[in-house]
Short mmCIF file of N, CA and C in Angstrom, two decimals:
data_model
loop_
_atom_site.label_atom_id
_atom_site.label_comp_id
_atom_site.label_asym_id
_atom_site.label_seq_id
_atom_site.Cartn_x
_atom_site.Cartn_y
_atom_site.Cartn_z
N UNK Q 21 27.96 60.44 48.38
CA UNK Q 21 28.92 59.58 48.75
C UNK Q 21 28.69 59.02 50.00
N UNK Q 22 28.83 57.90 50.18
CA UNK Q 22 28.75 57.20 51.50
C UNK Q 22 29.98 57.03 52.19
N UNK Q 23 29.98 56.88 53.53
CA UNK Q 23 31.18 56.80 54.32
C UNK Q 23 31.59 55.28 54.45
N UNK Q 24 30.86 54.22 53.89
CA UNK Q 24 31.20 52.93 53.98
C UNK Q 24 32.37 52.60 53.13
N UNK Q 25 32.98 51.56 53.15
CA UNK Q 25 34.19 51.19 52.41
C UNK Q 25 33.90 50.24 51.36
N UNK Q 26 32.55 50.32 50.86
CA UNK Q 26 32.13 49.40 49.68
C UNK Q 26 32.63 50.15 48.36
N UNK Q 27 33.47 49.45 47.62
CA UNK Q 27 33.95 49.87 46.24
C UNK Q 27 33.19 49.15 45.33
N UNK Q 28 32.55 49.88 44.41
CA UNK Q 28 31.75 49.38 43.39
C UNK Q 28 32.59 48.43 42.30
N UNK Q 29 31.91 47.62 41.68
CA UNK Q 29 32.75 46.81 40.67
C UNK Q 29 33.09 47.81 39.55
N UNK Q 30 34.30 47.50 38.72
CA UNK Q 30 34.68 48.44 37.68
C UNK Q 30 33.62 48.56 36.62
N UNK Q 31 32.70 47.71 36.42
CA UNK Q 31 31.78 47.83 35.21
C UNK Q 31 30.99 49.06 35.49
N UNK Q 32 30.63 49.44 36.61
CA UNK Q 32 29.88 50.64 36.83
C UNK Q 32 30.80 51.90 36.47
N UNK Q 33 32.10 51.85 36.63
CA UNK Q 33 32.94 52.88 36.33
C UNK Q 33 33.12 53.18 34.84
N UNK Q 34 32.68 52.24 34.22
CA UNK Q 34 32.89 52.42 32.53
C UNK Q 34 34.17 52.14 32.14
N UNK Q 35 35.18 52.83 32.59
CA UNK Q 35 36.46 52.80 32.01
C UNK Q 35 37.34 51.72 32.57
N UNK Q 36 36.93 51.10 33.75
CA UNK Q 36 37.77 50.15 34.33
C UNK Q 36 38.67 50.75 35.46
N UNK Q 37 38.72 52.13 35.38
CA UNK Q 37 39.67 52.88 36.43
C UNK Q 37 38.76 53.21 37.53
N UNK Q 38 39.19 53.03 38.81
CA UNK Q 38 38.37 53.53 39.91
C UNK Q 38 39.05 54.80 40.23
N UNK Q 39 38.34 55.72 40.92
CA UNK Q 39 38.64 57.16 41.28
C UNK Q 39 39.93 56.99 42.17
N UNK Q 40 40.00 56.01 42.79
CA UNK Q 40 41.22 55.97 43.72
C UNK Q 40 42.52 55.64 42.85
N UNK Q 41 42.21 55.33 41.63
CA UNK Q 41 43.54 55.13 40.91
C UNK Q 41 43.56 56.24 39.72
N UNK Q 42 42.98 57.26 39.95
CA UNK Q 42 42.76 58.38 38.96
C UNK Q 42 44.18 59.15 38.83
N UNK Q 43 44.58 59.22 37.66
CA UNK Q 43 45.70 60.09 37.43
C UNK Q 43 45.40 61.46 36.80
N UNK Q 44 44.24 61.60 36.17
CA UNK Q 44 43.91 62.85 35.52
C UNK Q 44 42.35 63.15 35.95
N UNK Q 45 42.15 64.10 36.68
CA UNK Q 45 40.73 64.54 37.10
C UNK Q 45 40.34 65.78 36.37
N UNK Q 46 39.18 65.93 35.91
CA UNK Q 46 38.67 67.22 35.33
C UNK Q 46 37.79 67.91 36.34
N UNK Q 47 37.81 69.10 36.38
CA UNK Q 47 36.87 70.01 37.08
C UNK Q 47 36.08 70.72 36.21
N UNK Q 48 34.73 70.63 36.52
CA UNK Q 48 33.71 71.43 35.62
C UNK Q 48 32.83 72.12 36.57
N UNK Q 49 32.71 73.48 36.25
CA UNK Q 49 31.95 74.41 37.09
C UNK Q 49 30.65 74.82 36.66
N UNK Q 50 29.73 75.43 37.32
CA UNK Q 50 28.61 76.08 37.02
C UNK Q 50 28.82 77.10 35.90
N UNK Q 51 27.98 76.88 34.79
CA UNK Q 51 28.10 77.85 33.67
C UNK Q 51 28.09 79.16 34.04
N UNK Q 52 29.19 80.04 33.50
CA UNK Q 52 29.41 81.43 33.63
C UNK Q 52 29.24 81.83 35.15
N UNK Q 53 29.77 81.05 36.07
CA UNK Q 53 29.71 81.40 37.47
C UNK Q 53 31.11 81.64 38.07
N UNK Q 54 31.40 82.96 38.66
CA UNK Q 54 32.48 83.29 39.31
C UNK Q 54 32.40 82.72 40.82
N UNK Q 55 31.18 82.24 41.31
CA UNK Q 55 31.14 81.89 42.53
C UNK Q 55 31.91 80.47 42.92
N UNK Q 56 32.17 79.74 41.88
CA UNK Q 56 32.77 78.44 42.13
C UNK Q 56 34.40 78.64 42.14
N UNK Q 57 34.96 79.77 41.78
CA UNK Q 57 36.32 80.08 41.67
C UNK Q 57 37.09 79.64 42.88
N UNK Q 58 36.70 80.01 44.04
CA UNK Q 58 37.27 79.57 45.19
C UNK Q 58 37.39 78.02 45.50
N UNK Q 59 36.12 77.52 45.26
CA UNK Q 59 36.15 76.01 45.50
C UNK Q 59 36.99 75.34 44.58
N UNK Q 60 36.76 75.80 43.27
CA UNK Q 60 37.59 75.14 42.28
C UNK Q 60 39.17 75.28 42.46
N UNK Q 61 39.72 76.47 42.93
CA UNK Q 61 41.02 76.57 43.20
C UNK Q 61 41.54 75.69 44.49
N UNK Q 62 40.59 75.66 45.47
CA UNK Q 62 41.08 74.64 46.50
C UNK Q 62 41.10 73.37 46.13
N UNK Q 63 40.20 72.99 45.41
CA UNK Q 63 40.18 71.50 44.90
C UNK Q 63 41.28 71.27 43.93
N UNK Q 64 41.66 72.12 42.94
CA UNK Q 64 42.73 71.89 41.99
C UNK Q 64 43.97 71.77 42.83
N UNK Q 65 44.08 72.77 43.91
CA UNK Q 65 45.46 72.73 44.54
C UNK Q 65 45.66 71.29 45.26
N UNK Q 66 44.51 70.87 45.82
CA UNK Q 66 44.68 69.62 46.60
C UNK Q 66 44.94 68.52 45.66
N UNK Q 67 44.32 68.44 44.56
CA UNK Q 67 44.66 67.48 43.57
C UNK Q 67 46.05 67.56 43.02
N UNK Q 68 46.54 68.70 42.78
CA UNK Q 68 47.85 68.86 42.14
C UNK Q 68 48.93 68.41 43.26
N UNK Q 69 48.79 68.76 44.54
CA UNK Q 69 49.44 68.25 45.61
C UNK Q 69 49.53 66.82 45.89
N UNK Q 70 48.71 66.05 45.22
CA UNK Q 70 48.58 64.64 45.25
C UNK Q 70 49.23 63.98 43.97
N UNK Q 71 49.77 65.02 43.11
CA UNK Q 71 50.36 64.45 41.81
C UNK Q 71 49.46 64.13 40.89
N UNK Q 72 48.16 64.52 40.92
CA UNK Q 72 47.20 64.33 39.86
C UNK Q 72 47.07 65.39 38.87
N UNK Q 73 46.91 65.03 37.76
CA UNK Q 73 46.85 65.92 36.56
C UNK Q 73 45.43 66.58 36.56
N UNK Q 74 45.37 67.86 36.38
CA UNK Q 74 43.97 68.43 36.64
C UNK Q 74 43.72 69.19 35.26
N UNK Q 75 42.49 68.81 34.71
CA UNK Q 75 42.00 69.55 33.61
C UNK Q 75 40.81 70.27 34.08
N UNK Q 76 40.65 71.55 33.45
CA UNK Q 76 39.55 72.35 33.79
C UNK Q 76 38.86 72.79 32.48
N UNK Q 77 37.41 72.54 32.55
CA UNK Q 77 36.55 72.71 31.38
C UNK Q 77 36.74 74.32 30.88
N UNK Q 78 36.82 74.43 29.65
CA UNK Q 78 37.07 75.75 28.95
C UNK Q 78 36.31 76.84 29.70
N UNK Q 79 34.91 76.80 29.65
CA UNK Q 79 34.06 77.83 30.20
C UNK Q 79 34.27 78.15 31.59
N UNK Q 80 34.56 76.96 32.22
CA UNK Q 80 34.90 77.13 33.86
C UNK Q 80 36.12 77.80 34.03
N UNK Q 81 37.12 77.44 33.27
CA UNK Q 81 38.53 78.13 33.36
C UNK Q 81 38.35 79.58 33.05
N UNK Q 82 37.57 79.99 32.13
CA UNK Q 82 37.56 81.40 31.77
C UNK Q 82 36.83 82.36 32.84
N UNK Q 83 36.08 81.75 33.94
CA UNK Q 83 35.52 82.42 34.85
C UNK Q 83 36.05 82.24 36.24
N UNK Q 84 37.38 81.83 36.30
CA UNK Q 84 38.03 81.48 37.50
C UNK Q 84 38.92 82.83 38.01
N UNK Q 85 39.13 83.64 37.09
CA UNK Q 85 39.80 84.94 37.31
C UNK Q 85 41.32 84.52 37.57
N UNK Q 86 41.63 83.35 37.25
CA UNK Q 86 43.12 83.14 37.40
C UNK Q 86 43.87 83.46 35.98
N UNK Q 87 44.88 84.25 36.08
CA UNK Q 87 45.55 84.52 34.84
C UNK Q 87 46.33 83.19 34.23
N UNK Q 88 46.34 83.06 32.91
CA UNK Q 88 46.64 81.92 32.28
C UNK Q 88 48.09 81.50 32.71
N UNK Q 89 48.92 82.52 32.91
CA UNK Q 89 50.34 82.29 33.06
C UNK Q 89 50.49 81.83 34.61
N UNK Q 90 49.40 81.81 35.44
CA UNK Q 90 49.51 81.22 36.82
C UNK Q 90 48.80 79.95 37.03
N UNK Q 91 48.14 79.49 36.00
CA UNK Q 91 47.39 78.17 36.01
C UNK Q 91 48.39 77.05 36.07
N UNK Q 92 48.24 76.19 36.93
CA UNK Q 92 48.96 74.94 36.99
C UNK Q 92 48.18 73.74 36.44
N UNK Q 93 46.96 74.10 35.92
CA UNK Q 93 46.23 73.10 35.22
C UNK Q 93 45.94 73.48 33.67
N UNK Q 94 45.30 72.47 33.12
CA UNK Q 94 45.15 72.67 31.61
C UNK Q 94 43.62 72.90 31.33
N UNK Q 95 43.40 73.86 30.56
CA UNK Q 95 41.89 74.18 30.29
C UNK Q 95 41.69 73.36 28.86
N UNK Q 96 40.61 72.72 28.88
CA UNK Q 96 40.19 72.02 27.67
C UNK Q 96 38.58 71.80 27.39
N UNK Q 97 38.33 71.57 26.32
CA UNK Q 97 36.89 71.25 26.01
C UNK Q 97 36.38 69.91 26.50
N UNK Q 98 35.02 69.75 26.38
CA UNK Q 98 34.48 68.45 26.96
C UNK Q 98 35.04 67.23 26.08
N UNK Q 99 35.34 67.30 24.83
CA UNK Q 99 35.82 66.28 23.96
C UNK Q 99 37.21 65.80 24.74
N UNK Q 100 37.99 66.84 24.93
CA UNK Q 100 39.34 66.49 25.65
C UNK Q 100 39.22 65.92 27.06
N UNK Q 101 38.29 66.30 27.79
CA UNK Q 101 37.99 65.83 29.03
C UNK Q 101 37.71 64.34 28.84
N UNK Q 102 36.63 64.18 27.98
CA UNK Q 102 36.22 62.80 27.64
C UNK Q 102 37.15 61.90 27.28
N UNK Q 103 38.20 62.20 26.53
CA UNK Q 103 39.34 61.41 26.02
C UNK Q 103 40.40 61.24 27.12
N UNK Q 104 40.53 62.23 28.01
CA UNK Q 104 41.70 62.18 28.89
C UNK Q 104 41.46 62.01 30.32
N UNK Q 105 40.18 62.27 30.90
CA UNK Q 105 40.03 62.27 32.18
C UNK Q 105 39.59 60.88 32.72
N UNK Q 106 40.13 60.50 34.04
CA UNK Q 106 39.74 59.29 34.55
C UNK Q 106 38.40 59.51 35.43
N UNK Q 107 38.21 60.84 35.76
CA UNK Q 107 36.91 61.23 36.61
C UNK Q 107 36.79 62.71 36.43
N UNK Q 108 35.59 63.04 36.47
CA UNK Q 108 35.10 64.53 36.35
C UNK Q 108 34.53 64.81 37.81
N UNK Q 109 34.93 65.94 38.37
CA UNK Q 109 34.32 66.43 39.50
C UNK Q 109 33.51 67.73 39.17
N UNK Q 110 32.12 67.78 39.26
CA UNK Q 110 31.28 68.86 38.93
C UNK Q 110 30.88 69.67 40.10
N UNK Q 111 31.40 70.97 39.92
CA UNK Q 111 31.09 71.91 41.16
C UNK Q 111 30.01 72.82 40.58
N UNK Q 112 28.80 72.72 41.30
CA UNK Q 112 27.55 73.45 40.88
C UNK Q 112 26.40 72.79 41.45
N UNK Q 113 25.32 72.62 40.73
CA UNK Q 113 24.10 71.93 41.18
C UNK Q 113 23.66 70.97 40.24
N UNK Q 114 22.46 70.54 40.40
CA UNK Q 114 22.02 69.50 39.57
C UNK Q 114 21.91 69.82 38.14
N UNK Q 115 21.68 71.07 37.73
CA UNK Q 115 21.65 71.44 36.40
C UNK Q 115 23.14 71.30 35.74
N UNK Q 116 24.14 71.71 36.42
CA UNK Q 116 25.54 71.56 36.05
C UNK Q 116 25.87 70.09 35.82
N UNK Q 117 25.46 69.36 36.86
CA UNK Q 117 25.66 67.87 36.77
C UNK Q 117 24.99 67.26 35.56
N UNK Q 118 23.85 67.57 35.29
CA UNK Q 118 23.12 66.98 34.16
C UNK Q 118 23.84 67.48 32.76
N UNK Q 119 24.17 68.79 32.73
CA UNK Q 119 24.86 69.14 31.43
C UNK Q 119 26.15 68.37 31.37
N UNK Q 120 26.99 68.26 32.39
CA UNK Q 120 28.27 67.54 32.29
C UNK Q 120 28.01 66.05 31.94
N UNK Q 121 27.00 65.59 32.47
CA UNK Q 121 26.64 64.09 32.19
C UNK Q 121 26.17 63.92 30.72
N UNK Q 122 25.53 64.83 30.27
CA UNK Q 122 25.14 64.87 28.98
C UNK Q 122 26.36 64.89 27.93
N UNK Q 123 27.28 65.83 28.25
CA UNK Q 123 28.64 65.90 27.38
C UNK Q 123 29.43 64.86 27.50
N UNK Q 124 29.57 64.26 28.52
CA UNK Q 124 30.50 63.35 28.89
C UNK Q 124 29.98 61.69 28.78
N UNK Q 125 28.75 61.52 28.51
CA UNK Q 125 28.10 60.17 28.67
C UNK Q 125 28.80 59.13 27.67
N UNK Q 126 29.01 59.69 26.39
CA UNK Q 126 29.54 58.78 25.45
C UNK Q 126 31.15 58.47 25.68
N UNK Q 127 31.68 58.96 26.59
CA UNK Q 127 33.15 58.76 26.99
C UNK Q 127 33.21 57.84 28.23
N UNK Q 128 32.08 57.64 28.92
CA UNK Q 128 32.08 56.83 29.98
C UNK Q 128 32.97 57.29 31.31
N UNK Q 129 33.00 58.66 31.20
CA UNK Q 129 33.82 59.34 32.47
C UNK Q 129 32.92 59.46 33.72
N UNK Q 130 33.39 58.80 34.75
CA UNK Q 130 32.62 58.83 36.05
C UNK Q 130 32.46 60.26 36.50
N UNK Q 131 31.40 60.65 37.12
CA UNK Q 131 31.10 62.07 37.67
C UNK Q 131 31.02 61.97 39.22
N UNK Q 132 31.38 62.96 39.78
CA UNK Q 132 31.18 63.21 41.21
C UNK Q 132 30.63 64.69 41.27
N UNK Q 133 29.76 64.90 42.09
CA UNK Q 133 29.10 66.28 42.08
C UNK Q 133 29.20 66.89 43.47
N UNK Q 134 29.84 68.04 43.54
CA UNK Q 134 29.96 68.94 44.77
C UNK Q 134 28.87 70.07 44.57
N UNK Q 135 27.98 70.05 45.54
CA UNK Q 135 26.83 71.01 45.52
C UNK Q 135 27.21 72.48 46.07
N UNK Q 136 27.16 73.28 45.19
CA UNK Q 136 27.44 74.78 45.37
C UNK Q 136 26.21 75.53 45.83
N UNK Q 137 25.19 74.86 45.77
CA UNK Q 137 23.94 75.75 45.91
C UNK Q 137 23.16 75.28 47.20
N UNK Q 138 21.78 75.31 47.20
CA UNK Q 138 21.10 75.11 48.39
C UNK Q 138 20.76 73.57 48.68
N UNK Q 139 20.31 72.88 47.62
CA UNK Q 139 19.76 71.55 47.68
C UNK Q 139 20.21 70.84 46.41
N UNK Q 140 20.86 69.64 46.54
CA UNK Q 140 21.23 68.86 45.47
C UNK Q 140 20.77 67.45 45.50
N UNK Q 141 20.12 66.82 44.41
CA UNK Q 141 19.71 65.52 44.35
C UNK Q 141 20.84 64.70 43.70
N UNK Q 142 21.32 65.42 42.68
CA UNK Q 142 22.45 64.57 42.07
C UNK Q 142 23.90 64.99 42.46
N UNK Q 143 24.00 66.16 42.94
CA UNK Q 143 25.27 66.59 43.46
C UNK Q 143 25.29 66.30 45.05
N UNK Q 144 25.83 65.21 45.40
CA UNK Q 144 25.68 64.70 46.84
C UNK Q 144 26.69 65.04 47.80
N UNK Q 145 27.82 65.80 47.33
CA UNK Q 145 28.82 66.30 48.24
C UNK Q 145 28.57 67.78 48.49
N UNK Q 146 28.50 68.21 49.87
CA UNK Q 146 28.45 69.42 50.25
C UNK Q 146 29.64 70.19 50.16
N UNK Q 147 29.73 71.56 49.74
CA UNK Q 147 30.84 72.27 49.50
C UNK Q 147 31.88 72.24 50.77
N UNK Q 148 31.30 72.28 51.92
CA UNK Q 148 32.08 72.31 53.20
C UNK Q 148 32.74 70.87 53.48
N UNK Q 149 32.26 69.90 52.86
CA UNK Q 149 32.83 68.55 52.93
C UNK Q 149 33.63 68.06 51.72
N UNK Q 150 33.96 68.93 50.83
CA UNK Q 150 34.58 68.74 49.63
C UNK Q 150 35.89 67.93 49.84
N UNK Q 151 36.78 68.59 50.70
CA UNK Q 151 38.14 67.79 50.64
C UNK Q 151 38.14 66.57 51.43
N UNK Q 152 37.34 66.52 52.54
CA UNK Q 152 37.22 65.21 53.16
C UNK Q 152 36.59 64.19 52.31
N UNK Q 153 35.61 64.51 51.45
CA UNK Q 153 35.04 63.57 50.71
C UNK Q 153 35.96 63.19 49.52
N UNK Q 154 36.96 64.28 49.09
CA UNK Q 154 37.95 63.88 48.12
C UNK Q 154 38.77 62.86 48.73
N UNK Q 155 39.17 63.02 50.00
CA UNK Q 155 40.11 61.99 50.71
C UNK Q 155 39.36 60.55 50.61
N UNK Q 156 38.19 60.53 50.82
CA UNK Q 156 37.36 59.21 50.83
C UNK Q 156 37.49 58.66 49.45
N UNK Q 157 37.07 59.57 48.50
CA UNK Q 157 36.99 59.08 47.13
C UNK Q 157 38.35 58.61 46.55
N UNK Q 158 39.46 59.36 46.86
CA UNK Q 158 40.82 58.91 46.33
C UNK Q 158 41.30 57.85 47.15
N UNK Q 159 40.80 57.63 48.38
CA UNK Q 159 41.18 56.39 49.20
C UNK Q 159 40.30 55.13 48.86
N UNK Q 160 39.36 55.17 47.98
CA UNK Q 160 38.72 54.03 47.52
C UNK Q 160 37.37 53.82 48.48
N UNK Q 161 37.00 54.66 49.37
CA UNK Q 161 35.95 54.57 50.23
C UNK Q 161 34.77 55.39 49.48
N UNK Q 162 34.04 54.68 48.82
CA UNK Q 162 32.84 55.26 48.13
C UNK Q 162 31.92 54.08 47.64
N UNK Q 163 30.78 54.46 47.26
CA UNK Q 163 29.88 53.61 46.58
C UNK Q 163 29.48 54.21 45.25
N UNK Q 164 29.80 53.53 44.07
CA UNK Q 164 29.40 54.13 42.84
C UNK Q 164 27.89 53.79 42.56
N UNK Q 165 27.31 54.75 41.89
CA UNK Q 165 25.93 54.65 41.44
C UNK Q 165 25.83 54.80 40.03
N UNK Q 166 25.11 53.91 39.25
CA UNK Q 166 25.12 54.03 37.85
C UNK Q 166 23.58 54.64 37.55
N UNK Q 167 23.62 56.06 37.25
CA UNK Q 167 22.42 56.74 37.10
C UNK Q 167 22.07 56.95 35.64
#
């Protein structure tokens, strides 16, 4: 994500919805990883506080350690994410991003990657910059790339 204020044209976003207009955001985490639970919780809480509906991919949800009765978000499969989400935020590394891209490509859901590992080529937001980058994204301060 760049700090400039260039907003891409809607054709790159596929759905015609820009992330700064997102009403429903999906969170997808590294497969079978409890390590993303803290980041996912912080991100989900921030989105919910903004009035955004949060969906969490099923396998990711099962590894958060959050009891079902305490969840303020909805757990769903990739098909439901594809049908309902305006944007998906992927927490993990490049492998997680590639898997999410494969699963959601047919739905045209834009993806943003938060790198939870050491080095990311596709996941370009560092975990420590996650919330400030979210502010930029939801504020329309981003440049979309069609990969």
